[in-house]
Coordinates of N, CA and C in Angstrom, one line a residue:
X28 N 29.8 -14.0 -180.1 CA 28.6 -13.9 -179.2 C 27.8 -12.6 -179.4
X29 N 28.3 -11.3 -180.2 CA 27.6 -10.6 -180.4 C 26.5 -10.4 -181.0
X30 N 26.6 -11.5 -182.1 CA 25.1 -12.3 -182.5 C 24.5 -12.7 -182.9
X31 N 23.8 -13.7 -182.2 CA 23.1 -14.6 -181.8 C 21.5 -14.8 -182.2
X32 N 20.9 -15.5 -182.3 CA 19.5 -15.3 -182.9 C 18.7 -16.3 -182.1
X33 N 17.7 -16.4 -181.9 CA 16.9 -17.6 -181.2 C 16.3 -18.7 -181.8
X34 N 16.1 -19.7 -181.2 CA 15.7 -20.7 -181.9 C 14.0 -20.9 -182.1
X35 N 13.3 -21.0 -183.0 CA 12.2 -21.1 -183.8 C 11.0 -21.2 -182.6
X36 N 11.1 -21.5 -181.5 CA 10.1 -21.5 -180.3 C 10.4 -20.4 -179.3
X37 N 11.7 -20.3 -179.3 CA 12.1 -19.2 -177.7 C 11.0 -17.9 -177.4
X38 N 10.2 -17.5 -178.7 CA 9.4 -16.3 -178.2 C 8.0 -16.6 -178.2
X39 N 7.5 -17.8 -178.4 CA 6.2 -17.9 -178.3 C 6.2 -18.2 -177.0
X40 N 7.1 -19.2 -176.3 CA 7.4 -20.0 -175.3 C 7.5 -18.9 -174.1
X41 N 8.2 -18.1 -174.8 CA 8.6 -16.6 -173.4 C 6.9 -15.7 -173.2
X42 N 6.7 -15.8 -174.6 CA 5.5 -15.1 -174.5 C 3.9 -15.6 -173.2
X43 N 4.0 -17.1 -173.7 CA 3.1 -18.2 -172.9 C 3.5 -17.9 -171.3
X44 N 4.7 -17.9 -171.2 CA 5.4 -18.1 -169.7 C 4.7 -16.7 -169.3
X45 N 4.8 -15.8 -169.9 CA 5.2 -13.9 -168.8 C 3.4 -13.9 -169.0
X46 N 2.6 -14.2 -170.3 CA 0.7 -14.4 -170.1 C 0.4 -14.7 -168.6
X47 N 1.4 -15.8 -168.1 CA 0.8 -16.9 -167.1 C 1.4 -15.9 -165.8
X48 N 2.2 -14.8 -165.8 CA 3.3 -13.8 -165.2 C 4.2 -14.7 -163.9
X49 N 4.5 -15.8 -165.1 CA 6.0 -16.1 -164.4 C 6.9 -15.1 -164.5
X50 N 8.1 -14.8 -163.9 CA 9.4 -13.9 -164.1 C 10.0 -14.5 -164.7
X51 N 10.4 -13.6 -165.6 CA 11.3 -14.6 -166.4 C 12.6 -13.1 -166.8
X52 N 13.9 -14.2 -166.3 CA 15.0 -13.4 -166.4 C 16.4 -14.5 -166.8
X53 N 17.4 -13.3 -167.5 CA 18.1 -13.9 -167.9 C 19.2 -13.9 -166.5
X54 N 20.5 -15.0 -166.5 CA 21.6 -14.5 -165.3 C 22.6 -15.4 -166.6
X55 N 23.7 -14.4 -166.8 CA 24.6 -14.6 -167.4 C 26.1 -14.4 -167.4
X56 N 26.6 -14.6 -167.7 CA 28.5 -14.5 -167.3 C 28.7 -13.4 -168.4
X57 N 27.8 -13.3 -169.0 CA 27.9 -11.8 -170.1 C 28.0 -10.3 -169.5
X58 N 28.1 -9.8 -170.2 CA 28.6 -8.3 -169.5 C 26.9 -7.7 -169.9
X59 N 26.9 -6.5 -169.1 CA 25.0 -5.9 -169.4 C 25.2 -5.7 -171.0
X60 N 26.0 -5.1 -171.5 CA 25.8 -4.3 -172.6 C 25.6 -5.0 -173.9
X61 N 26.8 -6.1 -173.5 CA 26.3 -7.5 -174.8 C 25.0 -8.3 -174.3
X62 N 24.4 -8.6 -173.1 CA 23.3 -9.3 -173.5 C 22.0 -8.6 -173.7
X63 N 22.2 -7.2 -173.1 CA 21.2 -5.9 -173.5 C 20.9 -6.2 -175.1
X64 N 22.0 -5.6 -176.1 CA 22.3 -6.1 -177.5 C 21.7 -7.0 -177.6
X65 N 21.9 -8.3 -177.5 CA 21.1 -9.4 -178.1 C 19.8 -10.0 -177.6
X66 N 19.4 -9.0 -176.4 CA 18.1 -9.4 -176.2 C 17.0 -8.3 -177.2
X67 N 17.7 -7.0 -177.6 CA 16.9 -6.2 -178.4 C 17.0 -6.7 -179.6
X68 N 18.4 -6.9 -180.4 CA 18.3 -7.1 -181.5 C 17.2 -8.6 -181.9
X69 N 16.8 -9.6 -181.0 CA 16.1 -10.3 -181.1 C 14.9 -10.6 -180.7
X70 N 14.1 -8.7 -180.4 CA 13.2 -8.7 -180.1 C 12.7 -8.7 -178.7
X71 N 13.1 -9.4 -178.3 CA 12.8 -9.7 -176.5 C 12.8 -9.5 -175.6
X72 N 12.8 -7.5 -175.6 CA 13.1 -6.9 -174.4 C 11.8 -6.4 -173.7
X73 N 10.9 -6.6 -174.6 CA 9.4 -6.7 -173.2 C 8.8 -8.1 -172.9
X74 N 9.8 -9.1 -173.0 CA 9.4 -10.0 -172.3 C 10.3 -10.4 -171.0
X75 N 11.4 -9.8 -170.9 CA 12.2 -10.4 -169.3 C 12.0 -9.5 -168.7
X76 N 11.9 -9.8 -167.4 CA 12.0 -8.7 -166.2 C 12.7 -8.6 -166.0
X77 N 14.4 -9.1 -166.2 CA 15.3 -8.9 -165.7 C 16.4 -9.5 -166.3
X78 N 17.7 -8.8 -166.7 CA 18.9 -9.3 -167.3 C 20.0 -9.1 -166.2
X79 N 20.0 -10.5 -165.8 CA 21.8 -9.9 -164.5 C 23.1 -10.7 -165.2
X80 N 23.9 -10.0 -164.6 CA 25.3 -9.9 -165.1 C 26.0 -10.4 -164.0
X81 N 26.7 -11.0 -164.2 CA 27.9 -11.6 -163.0 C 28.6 -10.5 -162.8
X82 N 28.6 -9.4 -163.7 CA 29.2 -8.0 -163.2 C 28.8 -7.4 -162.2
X83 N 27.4 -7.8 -161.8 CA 27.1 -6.7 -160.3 C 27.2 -7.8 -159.0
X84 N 28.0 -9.3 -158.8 CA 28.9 -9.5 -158.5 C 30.2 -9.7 -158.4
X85 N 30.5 -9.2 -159.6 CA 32.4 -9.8 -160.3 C 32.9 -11.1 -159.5
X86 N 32.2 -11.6 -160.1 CA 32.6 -13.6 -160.0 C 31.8 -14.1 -161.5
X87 N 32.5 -15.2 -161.4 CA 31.9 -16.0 -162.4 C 30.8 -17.4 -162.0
X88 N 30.0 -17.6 -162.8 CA 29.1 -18.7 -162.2 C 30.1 -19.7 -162.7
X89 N 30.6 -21.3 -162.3 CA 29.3 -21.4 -161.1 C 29.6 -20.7 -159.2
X90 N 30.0 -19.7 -159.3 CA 30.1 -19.2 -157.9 C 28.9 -19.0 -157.4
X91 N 28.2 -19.3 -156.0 CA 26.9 -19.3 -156.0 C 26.5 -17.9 -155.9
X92 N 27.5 -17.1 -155.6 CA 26.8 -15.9 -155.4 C 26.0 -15.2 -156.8
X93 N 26.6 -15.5 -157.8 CA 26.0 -15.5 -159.4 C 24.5 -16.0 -159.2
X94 N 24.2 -17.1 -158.9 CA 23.1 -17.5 -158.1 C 22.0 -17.0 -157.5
X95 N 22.8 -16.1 -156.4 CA 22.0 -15.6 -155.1 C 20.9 -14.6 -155.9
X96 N 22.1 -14.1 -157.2 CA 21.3 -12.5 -157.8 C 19.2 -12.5 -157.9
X97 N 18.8 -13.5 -158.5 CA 17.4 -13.7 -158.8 C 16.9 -13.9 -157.3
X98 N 17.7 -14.9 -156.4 CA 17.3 -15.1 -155.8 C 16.9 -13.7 -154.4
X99 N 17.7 -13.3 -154.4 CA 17.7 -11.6 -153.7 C 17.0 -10.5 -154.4
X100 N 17.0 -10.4 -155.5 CA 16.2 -9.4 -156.5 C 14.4 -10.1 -156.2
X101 N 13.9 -11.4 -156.1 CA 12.6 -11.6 -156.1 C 12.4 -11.9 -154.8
X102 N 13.2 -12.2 -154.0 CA 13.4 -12.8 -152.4 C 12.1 -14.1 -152.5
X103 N 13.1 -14.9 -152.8 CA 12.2 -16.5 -153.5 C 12.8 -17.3 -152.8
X104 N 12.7 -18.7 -152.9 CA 13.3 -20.0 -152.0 C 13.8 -20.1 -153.6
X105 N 14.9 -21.0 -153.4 CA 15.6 -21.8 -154.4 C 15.4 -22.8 -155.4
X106 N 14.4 -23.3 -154.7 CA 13.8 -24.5 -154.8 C 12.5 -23.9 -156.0
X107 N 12.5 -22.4 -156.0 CA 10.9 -21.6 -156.9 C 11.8 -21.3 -157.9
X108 N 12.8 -21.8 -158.3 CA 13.7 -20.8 -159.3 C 14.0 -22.3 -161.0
X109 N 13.1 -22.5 -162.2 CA 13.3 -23.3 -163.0 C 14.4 -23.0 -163.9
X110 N 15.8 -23.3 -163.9 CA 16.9 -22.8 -164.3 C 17.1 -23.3 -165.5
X111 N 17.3 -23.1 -166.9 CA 17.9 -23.6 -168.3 C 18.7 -23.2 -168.2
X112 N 19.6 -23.9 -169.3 CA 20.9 -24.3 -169.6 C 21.0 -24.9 -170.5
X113 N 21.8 -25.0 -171.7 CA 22.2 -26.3 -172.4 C 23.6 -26.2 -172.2
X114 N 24.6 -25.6 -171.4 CA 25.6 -26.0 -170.2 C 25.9 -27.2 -169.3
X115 N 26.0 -27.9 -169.7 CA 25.5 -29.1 -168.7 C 26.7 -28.7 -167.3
X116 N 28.0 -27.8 -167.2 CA 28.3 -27.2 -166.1 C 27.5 -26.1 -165.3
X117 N 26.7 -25.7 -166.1 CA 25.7 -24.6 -165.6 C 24.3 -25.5 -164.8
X118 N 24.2 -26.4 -165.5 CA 22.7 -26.9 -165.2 C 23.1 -27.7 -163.7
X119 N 24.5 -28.4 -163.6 CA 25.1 -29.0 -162.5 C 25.2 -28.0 -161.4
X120 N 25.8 -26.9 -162.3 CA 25.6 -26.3 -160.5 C 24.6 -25.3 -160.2
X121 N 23.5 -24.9 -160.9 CA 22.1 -24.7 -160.6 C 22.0 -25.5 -160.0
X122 N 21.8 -26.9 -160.1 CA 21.2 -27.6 -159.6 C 21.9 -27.7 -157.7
X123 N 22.9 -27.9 -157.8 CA 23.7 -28.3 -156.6 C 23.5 -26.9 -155.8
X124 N 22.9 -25.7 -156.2 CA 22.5 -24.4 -155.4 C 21.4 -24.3 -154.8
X125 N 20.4 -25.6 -155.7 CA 19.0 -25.5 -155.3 C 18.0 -25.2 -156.4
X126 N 18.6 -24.2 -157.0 CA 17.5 -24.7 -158.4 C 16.8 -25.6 -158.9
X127 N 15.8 -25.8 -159.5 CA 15.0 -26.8 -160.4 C 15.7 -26.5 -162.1
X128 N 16.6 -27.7 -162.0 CA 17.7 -26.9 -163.9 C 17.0 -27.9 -164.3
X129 N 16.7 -27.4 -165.7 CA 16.2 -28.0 -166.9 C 17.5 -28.1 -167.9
X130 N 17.7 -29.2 -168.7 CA 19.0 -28.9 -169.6 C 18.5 -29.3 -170.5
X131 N 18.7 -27.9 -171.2 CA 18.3 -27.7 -172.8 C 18.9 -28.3 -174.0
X132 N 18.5 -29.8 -174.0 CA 19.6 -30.6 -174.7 C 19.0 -30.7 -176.3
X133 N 19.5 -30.4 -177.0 CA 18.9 -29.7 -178.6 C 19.4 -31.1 -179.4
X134 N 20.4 -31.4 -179.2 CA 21.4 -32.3 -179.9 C 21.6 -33.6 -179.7
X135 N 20.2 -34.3 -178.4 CA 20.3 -35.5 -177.8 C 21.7 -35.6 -177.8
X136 N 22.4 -35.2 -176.4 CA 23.9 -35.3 -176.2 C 24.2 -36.0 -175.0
X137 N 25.0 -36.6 -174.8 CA 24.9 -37.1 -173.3 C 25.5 -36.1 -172.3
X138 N 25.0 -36.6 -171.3 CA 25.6 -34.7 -169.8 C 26.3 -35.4 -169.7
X139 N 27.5 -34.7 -169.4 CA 28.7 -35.0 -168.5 C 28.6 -35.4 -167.6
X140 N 30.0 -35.9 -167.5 CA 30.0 -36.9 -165.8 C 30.3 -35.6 -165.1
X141 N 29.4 -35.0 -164.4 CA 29.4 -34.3 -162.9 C 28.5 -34.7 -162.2
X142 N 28.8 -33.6 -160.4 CA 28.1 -34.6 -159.8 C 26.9 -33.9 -159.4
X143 N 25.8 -33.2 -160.2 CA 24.3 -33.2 -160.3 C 23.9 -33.4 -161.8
X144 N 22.7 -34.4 -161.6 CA 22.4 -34.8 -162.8 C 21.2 -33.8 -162.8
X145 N 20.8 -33.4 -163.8 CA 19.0 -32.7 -163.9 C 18.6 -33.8 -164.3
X146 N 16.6 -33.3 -163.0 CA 15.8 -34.4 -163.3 C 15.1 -34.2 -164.7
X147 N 15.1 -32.8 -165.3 CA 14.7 -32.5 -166.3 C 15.5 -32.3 -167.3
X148 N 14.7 -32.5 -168.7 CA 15.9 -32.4 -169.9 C 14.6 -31.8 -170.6
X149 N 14.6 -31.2 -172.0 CA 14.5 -31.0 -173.2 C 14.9 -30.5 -174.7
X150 N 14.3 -31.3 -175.3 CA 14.7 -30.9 -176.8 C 14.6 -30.0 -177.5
X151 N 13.3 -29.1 -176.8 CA 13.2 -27.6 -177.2 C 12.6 -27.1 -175.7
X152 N 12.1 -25.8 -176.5 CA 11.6 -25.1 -174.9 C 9.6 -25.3 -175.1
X153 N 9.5 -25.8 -175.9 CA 8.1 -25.9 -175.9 C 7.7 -27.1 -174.7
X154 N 8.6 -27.7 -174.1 CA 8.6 -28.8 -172.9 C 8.5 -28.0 -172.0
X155 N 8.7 -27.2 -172.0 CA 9.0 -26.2 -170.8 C 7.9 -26.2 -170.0
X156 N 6.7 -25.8 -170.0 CA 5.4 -25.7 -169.6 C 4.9 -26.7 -168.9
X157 N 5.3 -28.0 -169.5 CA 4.9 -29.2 -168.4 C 5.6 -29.1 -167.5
X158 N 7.2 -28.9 -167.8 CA 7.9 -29.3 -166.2 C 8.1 -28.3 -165.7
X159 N 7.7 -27.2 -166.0 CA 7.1 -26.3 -164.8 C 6.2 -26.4 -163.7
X160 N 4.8 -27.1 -164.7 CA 3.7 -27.6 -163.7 C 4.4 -28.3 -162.4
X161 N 5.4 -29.7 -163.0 CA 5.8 -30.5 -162.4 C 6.7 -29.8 -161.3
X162 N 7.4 -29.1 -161.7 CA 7.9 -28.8 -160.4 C 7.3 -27.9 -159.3
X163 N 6.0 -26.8 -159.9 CA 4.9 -26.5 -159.0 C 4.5 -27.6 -158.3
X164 N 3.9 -28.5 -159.0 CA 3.3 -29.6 -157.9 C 4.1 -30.1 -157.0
X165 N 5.5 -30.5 -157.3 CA 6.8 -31.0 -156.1 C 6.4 -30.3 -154.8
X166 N 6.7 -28.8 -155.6 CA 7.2 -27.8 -154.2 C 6.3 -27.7 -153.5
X167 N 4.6 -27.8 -154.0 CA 3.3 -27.7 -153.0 C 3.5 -29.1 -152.1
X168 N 3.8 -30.3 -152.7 CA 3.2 -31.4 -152.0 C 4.8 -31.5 -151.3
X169 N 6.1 -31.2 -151.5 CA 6.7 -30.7 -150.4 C 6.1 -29.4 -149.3
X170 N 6.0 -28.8 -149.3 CA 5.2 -28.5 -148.5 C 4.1 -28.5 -147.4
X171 N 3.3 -29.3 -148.4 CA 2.2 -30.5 -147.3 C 3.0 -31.0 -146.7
X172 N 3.9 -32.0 -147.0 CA 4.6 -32.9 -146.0 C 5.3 -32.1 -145.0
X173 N 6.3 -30.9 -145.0 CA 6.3 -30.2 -144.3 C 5.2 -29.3 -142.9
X174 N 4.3 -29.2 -143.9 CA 3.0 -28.4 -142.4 C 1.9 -30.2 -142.3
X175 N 2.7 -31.2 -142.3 CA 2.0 -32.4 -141.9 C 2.9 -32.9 -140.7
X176 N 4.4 -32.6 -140.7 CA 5.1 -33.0 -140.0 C 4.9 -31.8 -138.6
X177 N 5.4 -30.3 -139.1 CA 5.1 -29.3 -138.3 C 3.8 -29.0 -137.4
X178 N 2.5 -29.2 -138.5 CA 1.6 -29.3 -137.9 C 0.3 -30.6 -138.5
X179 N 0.1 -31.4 -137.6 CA -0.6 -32.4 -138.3 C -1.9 -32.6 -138.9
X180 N -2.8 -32.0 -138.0 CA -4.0 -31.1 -138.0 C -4.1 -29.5 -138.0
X181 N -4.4 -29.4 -138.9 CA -4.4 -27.8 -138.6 C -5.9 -27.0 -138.5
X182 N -5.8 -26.4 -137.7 CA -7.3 -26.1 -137.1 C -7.8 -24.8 -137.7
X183 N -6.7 -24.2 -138.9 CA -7.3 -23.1 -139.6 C -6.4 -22.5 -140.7
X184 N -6.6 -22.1 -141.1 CA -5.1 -21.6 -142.4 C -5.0 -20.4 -142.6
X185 N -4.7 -19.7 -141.0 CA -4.3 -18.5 -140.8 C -4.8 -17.5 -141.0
X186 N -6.3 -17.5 -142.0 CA -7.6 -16.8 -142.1 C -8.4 -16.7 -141.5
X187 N -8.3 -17.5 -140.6 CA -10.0 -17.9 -139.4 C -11.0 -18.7 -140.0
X188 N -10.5 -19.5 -141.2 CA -11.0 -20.6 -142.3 C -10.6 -22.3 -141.5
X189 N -11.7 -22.6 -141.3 CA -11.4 -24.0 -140.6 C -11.1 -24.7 -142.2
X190 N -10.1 -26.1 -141.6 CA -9.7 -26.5 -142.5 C -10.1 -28.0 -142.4
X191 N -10.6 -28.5 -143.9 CA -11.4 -29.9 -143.5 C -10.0 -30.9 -144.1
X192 N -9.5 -31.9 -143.4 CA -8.4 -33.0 -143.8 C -9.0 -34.2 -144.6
X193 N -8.6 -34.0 -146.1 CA -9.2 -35.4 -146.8 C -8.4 -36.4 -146.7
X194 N -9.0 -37.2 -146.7 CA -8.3 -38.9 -146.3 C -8.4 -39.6 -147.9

């Protein structure tokens, strides 16, 4: 594992994503110093905001606290967090934490029998970008349904901006 090289899209694709200033960070069962190493040796250390180590909680994923890390470092919902993997035990339990996992399936492979399936798959990371949109749009129009249930009419959006309801 000391190294490792990326596959023929991974830095245009990182590049596109951090343009648009998604965060983009690694969480790995790796120690800092090895994946420090192979994010430099492969160029890529001004494109993550962030490499965590299961060392700054000594557990291993899938423990969720491995999890919590991105999620406490950006103080985000779960649900904001697009997780890859081509782990299909990693993408299972992202997913079963709350994550939106993508599984990075290179080899058209079949996922194992566990018990979260991802709604997303791809064959490279150039897919990436759509089902990002896609899960932006989920979480908004969760949302609506949420301030539809909480509030049905809403008489302003908290700026002193009346708000017109389309039908």
């Amino acid at each position: 594992y000391k190294v490792l090289s990326t596959f023929s899209e991974v830095k245009e694709v990182l590049k596109k994503l951090k343009e648009k200033k998604y965060k983009l960070a690694i969480l790995s069962n790796g120690t800092p110093s090895l994946l420090d190493e192979l994010v430099k040796s492969n160029n890529l250390n001004n494109l993550f905001n962030d490499v965590f180590s299961i060392e700054e909680v000594k557990t291993y994923k899938p423990n969720p606290k491995v999890y919590d890390i991105p999620i406490k470092k950006y103080q985000i919902q779960k649900n904001e967090v697009a997780y890859l993997s081509a782990n299909t035990w990693d993408v299972s339990a992202g997913g079963n934490y709350g994550f939106n996992p993508v599984w990075v399936n290179r080899n058209n492979s079949i996922f194992d029998n566990l018990d979260y399936i991802p709604k997303h798959q791809v064959k490279h990371l150039g897919g990436l970008l759509d089902i990002i949109w896609q899960i932006l749009i989920s979480n908004i129009m969760k949302n609506i349904e949420v301030n539809k249930i909480i509030n049905p009419i809403p008489a302003s959006d908290g700026a002193g901006v009346k708000l017109k309801r389309s039908i």
